[in-house]
Amino acid sequence: MRGRAALPRSNGELVFDAPWQGRAFAMAIGLVDALGLRWDEFRNRLVAEIDAAPDRPYYESWLAALERLVADLQRGHQGLRGTPAHGSGMVGRFEGTGGSENCMSGRG
């Protein structure tokens, strides 16, 4: 990714200041991959979240974009490639696992 949605890096390596950031990163990658979505489905939401709150820390915007993508999937948002018509499927596997509360643990 480039521009506003570029991942924070140091010497070419991804930078996570807290464990929840790495988990949120992995959840987004995993969800997009598991459902066969286009990466732009997530990236466009991330750019919108960054634009909406430019002073918010990067991975908080990342998490907000992930939450928006999951909400859209649950509603069966039209236009998401790989989305079941009823909005369930893989998303249901994440329900009851703590979701964002789990990935926020240890956040300081």
mmCIF file with all atom_site columns, C-alpha atoms in Angstrom:
data_model
loop_
_atom_site.group_PDB
_atom_site.id
_atom_site.type_symbol
_atom_site.label_atom_id
_atom_site.label_alt_id
_atom_site.label_comp_id
_atom_site.label_asym_id
_atom_site.label_entity_id
_atom_site.label_seq_id
_atom_site.pdbx_PDB_ins_code
_atom_site.Cartn_x
_atom_site.Cartn_y
_atom_site.Cartn_z
_atom_site.occupancy
_atom_site.B_iso_or_equiv
_atom_site.pdbx_formal_charge
_atom_site.auth_seq_id
_atom_site.auth_comp_id
_atom_site.auth_asym_id
_atom_site.auth_atom_id
_atom_site.pdbx_PDB_model_num
ATOM 1   C CA . MET A 1 1   ? 0.000   0.000   0.000  1.00 0.00 ? 1   MET A CA 1
ATOM 2   C CA . ARG A 1 2   ? 1.082   3.522   -0.682 1.00 0.00 ? 2   ARG A CA 1
ATOM 3   C CA . GLY A 1 3   ? 0.017   7.001   0.339  1.00 0.00 ? 3   GLY A CA 1
ATOM 4   C CA . ARG A 1 4   ? -2.317  7.531   3.260  1.00 0.00 ? 4   ARG A CA 1
ATOM 5   C CA . ALA A 1 5   ? -2.865  3.796   3.703  1.00 0.00 ? 5   ALA A CA 1
ATOM 6   C CA . ALA A 1 6   ? 0.825   2.836   3.714  1.00 0.00 ? 6   ALA A CA 1
ATOM 7   C CA . LEU A 1 7   ? 1.859   0.456   6.480  1.00 0.00 ? 7   LEU A CA 1
ATOM 8   C CA . PRO A 1 8   ? 4.240   1.819   9.134  1.00 0.00 ? 8   PRO A CA 1
ATOM 9   C CA . ARG A 1 9   ? 7.693   0.359   8.557  1.00 0.00 ? 9   ARG A CA 1
ATOM 10  C CA . SER A 1 10  ? 11.192  0.605   9.968  1.00 0.00 ? 10  SER A CA 1
ATOM 11  C CA . ASN A 1 11  ? 14.057  -0.709  7.831  1.00 0.00 ? 11  ASN A CA 1
ATOM 12  C CA . GLY A 1 12  ? 11.485  -2.399  5.605  1.00 0.00 ? 12  GLY A CA 1
ATOM 13  C CA . GLU A 1 13  ? 9.862   -4.303  8.490  1.00 0.00 ? 13  GLU A CA 1
ATOM 14  C CA . LEU A 1 14  ? 6.305   -3.761  9.709  1.00 0.00 ? 14  LEU A CA 1
ATOM 15  C CA . VAL A 1 15  ? 6.110   -1.830  12.974 1.00 0.00 ? 15  VAL A CA 1
ATOM 16  C CA . PHE A 1 16  ? 3.575   -2.693  15.684 1.00 0.00 ? 16  PHE A CA 1
ATOM 17  C CA . ASP A 1 17  ? 3.684   -0.715  18.923 1.00 0.00 ? 17  ASP A CA 1
ATOM 18  C CA . ALA A 1 18  ? 1.356   -3.137  20.725 1.00 0.00 ? 18  ALA A CA 1
ATOM 19  C CA . PRO A 1 19  ? 0.270   -6.768  20.267 1.00 0.00 ? 19  PRO A CA 1
ATOM 20  C CA . TRP A 1 20  ? -3.331  -5.808  19.399 1.00 0.00 ? 20  TRP A CA 1
ATOM 21  C CA . GLN A 1 21  ? -2.033  -3.972  16.321 1.00 0.00 ? 21  GLN A CA 1
ATOM 22  C CA . GLY A 1 22  ? -0.429  -7.099  14.926 1.00 0.00 ? 22  GLY A CA 1
ATOM 23  C CA . ARG A 1 23  ? -3.583  -9.099  15.645 1.00 0.00 ? 23  ARG A CA 1
ATOM 24  C CA . ALA A 1 24  ? -5.783  -6.509  13.900 1.00 0.00 ? 24  ALA A CA 1
ATOM 25  C CA . PHE A 1 25  ? -3.385  -6.584  10.935 1.00 0.00 ? 25  PHE A CA 1
ATOM 26  C CA . ALA A 1 26  ? -3.517  -10.386 10.749 1.00 0.00 ? 26  ALA A CA 1
ATOM 27  C CA . MET A 1 27  ? -7.306  -10.467 11.112 1.00 0.00 ? 27  MET A CA 1
ATOM 28  C CA . ALA A 1 28  ? -7.781  -8.083  8.180  1.00 0.00 ? 28  ALA A CA 1
ATOM 29  C CA . ILE A 1 29  ? -5.373  -10.010 5.959  1.00 0.00 ? 29  ILE A CA 1
ATOM 30  C CA . GLY A 1 30  ? -6.943  -13.321 6.963  1.00 0.00 ? 30  GLY A CA 1
ATOM 31  C CA . LEU A 1 31  ? -10.525 -12.173 6.444  1.00 0.00 ? 31  LEU A CA 1
ATOM 32  C CA . VAL A 1 32  ? -9.861  -10.706 3.012  1.00 0.00 ? 32  VAL A CA 1
ATOM 33  C CA . ASP A 1 33  ? -7.959  -13.836 1.972  1.00 0.00 ? 33  ASP A CA 1
ATOM 34  C CA . ALA A 1 34  ? -10.428 -16.348 3.438  1.00 0.00 ? 34  ALA A CA 1
ATOM 35  C CA . LEU A 1 35  ? -13.395 -14.740 1.700  1.00 0.00 ? 35  LEU A CA 1
ATOM 36  C CA . GLY A 1 36  ? -11.602 -14.140 -1.588 1.00 0.00 ? 36  GLY A CA 1
ATOM 37  C CA . LEU A 1 37  ? -12.286 -10.409 -1.418 1.00 0.00 ? 37  LEU A CA 1
ATOM 38  C CA . ARG A 1 38  ? -10.373 -7.844  -3.425 1.00 0.00 ? 38  ARG A CA 1
ATOM 39  C CA . TRP A 1 39  ? -7.814  -6.090  -1.220 1.00 0.00 ? 39  TRP A CA 1
ATOM 40  C CA . ASP A 1 40  ? -9.365  -2.767  -2.264 1.00 0.00 ? 40  ASP A CA 1
ATOM 41  C CA . GLU A 1 41  ? -12.485 -3.739  -0.280 1.00 0.00 ? 41  GLU A CA 1
ATOM 42  C CA . PHE A 1 42  ? -10.397 -3.265  2.862  1.00 0.00 ? 42  PHE A CA 1
ATOM 43  C CA . ARG A 1 43  ? -8.047  -0.567  1.597  1.00 0.00 ? 43  ARG A CA 1
ATOM 44  C CA . ASN A 1 44  ? -10.869 1.760   0.543  1.00 0.00 ? 44  ASN A CA 1
ATOM 45  C CA . ARG A 1 45  ? -12.378 1.516   4.014  1.00 0.00 ? 45  ARG A CA 1
ATOM 46  C CA . LEU A 1 46  ? -8.979  2.196   5.571  1.00 0.00 ? 46  LEU A CA 1
ATOM 47  C CA . VAL A 1 47  ? -8.474  5.325   3.464  1.00 0.00 ? 47  VAL A CA 1
ATOM 48  C CA . ALA A 1 48  ? -11.970 6.512   4.435  1.00 0.00 ? 48  ALA A CA 1
ATOM 49  C CA . GLU A 1 49  ? -11.217 5.962   8.136  1.00 0.00 ? 49  GLU A CA 1
ATOM 50  C CA . ILE A 1 50  ? -7.916  7.838   7.877  1.00 0.00 ? 50  ILE A CA 1
ATOM 51  C CA . ASP A 1 51  ? -9.635  10.698  6.046  1.00 0.00 ? 51  ASP A CA 1
ATOM 52  C CA . ALA A 1 52  ? -12.381 10.824  8.694  1.00 0.00 ? 52  ALA A CA 1
ATOM 53  C CA . ALA A 1 53  ? -9.903  11.097  11.577 1.00 0.00 ? 53  ALA A CA 1
ATOM 54  C CA . PRO A 1 54  ? -6.451  12.062  10.256 1.00 0.00 ? 54  PRO A CA 1
ATOM 55  C CA . ASP A 1 55  ? -4.990  12.498  13.756 1.00 0.00 ? 55  ASP A CA 1
ATOM 56  C CA . ARG A 1 56  ? -6.083  9.045   14.917 1.00 0.00 ? 56  ARG A CA 1
ATOM 57  C CA . PRO A 1 57  ? -3.216  6.541   15.271 1.00 0.00 ? 57  PRO A CA 1
ATOM 58  C CA . TYR A 1 58  ? -2.755  4.408   12.155 1.00 0.00 ? 58  TYR A CA 1
ATOM 59  C CA . TYR A 1 59  ? -3.712  1.027   13.589 1.00 0.00 ? 59  TYR A CA 1
ATOM 60  C CA . GLU A 1 60  ? -6.808  2.480   15.259 1.00 0.00 ? 60  GLU A CA 1
ATOM 61  C CA . SER A 1 61  ? -7.895  3.478   11.748 1.00 0.00 ? 61  SER A CA 1
ATOM 62  C CA . TRP A 1 62  ? -6.935  -0.016  10.568 1.00 0.00 ? 62  TRP A CA 1
ATOM 63  C CA . LEU A 1 63  ? -9.150  -1.530  13.265 1.00 0.00 ? 63  LEU A CA 1
ATOM 64  C CA . ALA A 1 64  ? -12.033 0.828   12.415 1.00 0.00 ? 64  ALA A CA 1
ATOM 65  C CA . ALA A 1 65  ? -11.748 -0.212  8.748  1.00 0.00 ? 65  ALA A CA 1
ATOM 66  C CA . LEU A 1 66  ? -11.775 -3.881  9.748  1.00 0.00 ? 66  LEU A CA 1
ATOM 67  C CA . GLU A 1 67  ? -14.865 -3.314  11.894 1.00 0.00 ? 67  GLU A CA 1
ATOM 68  C CA . ARG A 1 68  ? -16.595 -1.555  8.998  1.00 0.00 ? 68  ARG A CA 1
ATOM 69  C CA . LEU A 1 69  ? -15.731 -4.411  6.612  1.00 0.00 ? 69  LEU A CA 1
ATOM 70  C CA . VAL A 1 70  ? -17.091 -7.016  9.043  1.00 0.00 ? 70  VAL A CA 1
ATOM 71  C CA . ALA A 1 71  ? -20.277 -4.968  9.565  1.00 0.00 ? 71  ALA A CA 1
ATOM 72  C CA . ASP A 1 72  ? -20.734 -4.715  5.799  1.00 0.00 ? 72  ASP A CA 1
ATOM 73  C CA . LEU A 1 73  ? -20.229 -8.465  5.459  1.00 0.00 ? 73  LEU A CA 1
ATOM 74  C CA . GLN A 1 74  ? -22.769 -9.174  8.199  1.00 0.00 ? 74  GLN A CA 1
ATOM 75  C CA . ARG A 1 75  ? -25.318 -7.002  6.412  1.00 0.00 ? 75  ARG A CA 1
ATOM 76  C CA . GLY A 1 76  ? -24.605 -8.825  3.153  1.00 0.00 ? 76  GLY A CA 1
ATOM 77  C CA . HIS A 1 77  ? -23.292 -5.615  1.581  1.00 0.00 ? 77  HIS A CA 1
ATOM 78  C CA . GLN A 1 78  ? -23.811 -5.800  -2.156 1.00 0.00 ? 78  GLN A CA 1
ATOM 79  C CA . GLY A 1 79  ? -20.709 -5.624  -4.295 1.00 0.00 ? 79  GLY A CA 1
ATOM 80  C CA . LEU A 1 80  ? -18.360 -7.468  -1.936 1.00 0.00 ? 80  LEU A CA 1
ATOM 81  C CA . ARG A 1 81  ? -16.916 -10.307 -3.993 1.00 0.00 ? 81  ARG A CA 1
ATOM 82  C CA . GLY A 1 82  ? -17.104 -13.591 -2.098 1.00 0.00 ? 82  GLY A CA 1
ATOM 83  C CA . THR A 1 83  ? -19.872 -12.383 0.234  1.00 0.00 ? 83  THR A CA 1
ATOM 84  C CA . PRO A 1 84  ? -22.702 -14.843 0.794  1.00 0.00 ? 84  PRO A CA 1
ATOM 85  C CA . ALA A 1 85  ? -26.105 -13.294 0.056  1.00 0.00 ? 85  ALA A CA 1
ATOM 86  C CA . HIS A 1 86  ? -27.235 -13.689 3.664  1.00 0.00 ? 86  HIS A CA 1
ATOM 87  C CA . GLY A 1 87  ? -24.097 -12.057 5.087  1.00 0.00 ? 87  GLY A CA 1
ATOM 88  C CA . SER A 1 88  ? -22.915 -15.061 7.085  1.00 0.00 ? 88  SER A CA 1
ATOM 89  C CA . GLY A 1 89  ? -20.289 -17.621 6.173  1.00 0.00 ? 89  GLY A CA 1
ATOM 90  C CA . MET A 1 90  ? -16.757 -16.924 7.347  1.00 0.00 ? 90  MET A CA 1
ATOM 91  C CA . VAL A 1 91  ? -17.835 -13.868 9.324  1.00 0.00 ? 91  VAL A CA 1
ATOM 92  C CA . GLY A 1 92  ? -19.865 -16.128 11.595 1.00 0.00 ? 92  GLY A CA 1
ATOM 93  C CA . ARG A 1 93  ? -16.668 -17.880 12.632 1.00 0.00 ? 93  ARG A CA 1
ATOM 94  C CA . PHE A 1 94  ? -15.418 -14.625 14.165 1.00 0.00 ? 94  PHE A CA 1
ATOM 95  C CA . GLU A 1 95  ? -18.575 -14.064 16.213 1.00 0.00 ? 95  GLU A CA 1
ATOM 96  C CA . GLY A 1 96  ? -18.197 -14.941 19.864 1.00 0.00 ? 96  GLY A CA 1
ATOM 97  C CA . THR A 1 97  ? -14.392 -14.915 19.705 1.00 0.00 ? 97  THR A CA 1
ATOM 98  C CA . GLY A 1 98  ? -14.020 -11.521 21.306 1.00 0.00 ? 98  GLY A CA 1
ATOM 99  C CA . GLY A 1 99  ? -13.715 -9.683  17.998 1.00 0.00 ? 99  GLY A CA 1
ATOM 100 C CA . SER A 1 100 ? -12.301 -6.220  18.460 1.00 0.00 ? 100 SER A CA 1
ATOM 101 C CA . GLU A 1 101 ? -12.331 -6.543  22.263 1.00 0.00 ? 101 GLU A CA 1
ATOM 102 C CA . ASN A 1 102 ? -9.879  -9.428  21.952 1.00 0.00 ? 102 ASN A CA 1
ATOM 103 C CA . CYS A 1 103 ? -7.547  -7.602  19.595 1.00 0.00 ? 103 CYS A CA 1
ATOM 104 C CA . MET A 1 104 ? -7.712  -4.500  21.804 1.00 0.00 ? 104 MET A CA 1
ATOM 105 C CA . SER A 1 105 ? -6.492  -6.302  24.939 1.00 0.00 ? 105 SER A CA 1
ATOM 106 C CA . GLY A 1 106 ? -3.214  -4.958  26.193 1.00 0.00 ? 106 GLY A CA 1
ATOM 107 C CA . ARG A 1 107 ? -3.763  -1.696  24.376 1.00 0.00 ? 107 ARG A CA 1
ATOM 108 C CA . GLY A 1 108 ? -2.206  1.194   26.215 1.00 0.00 ? 108 GLY A CA 1
#
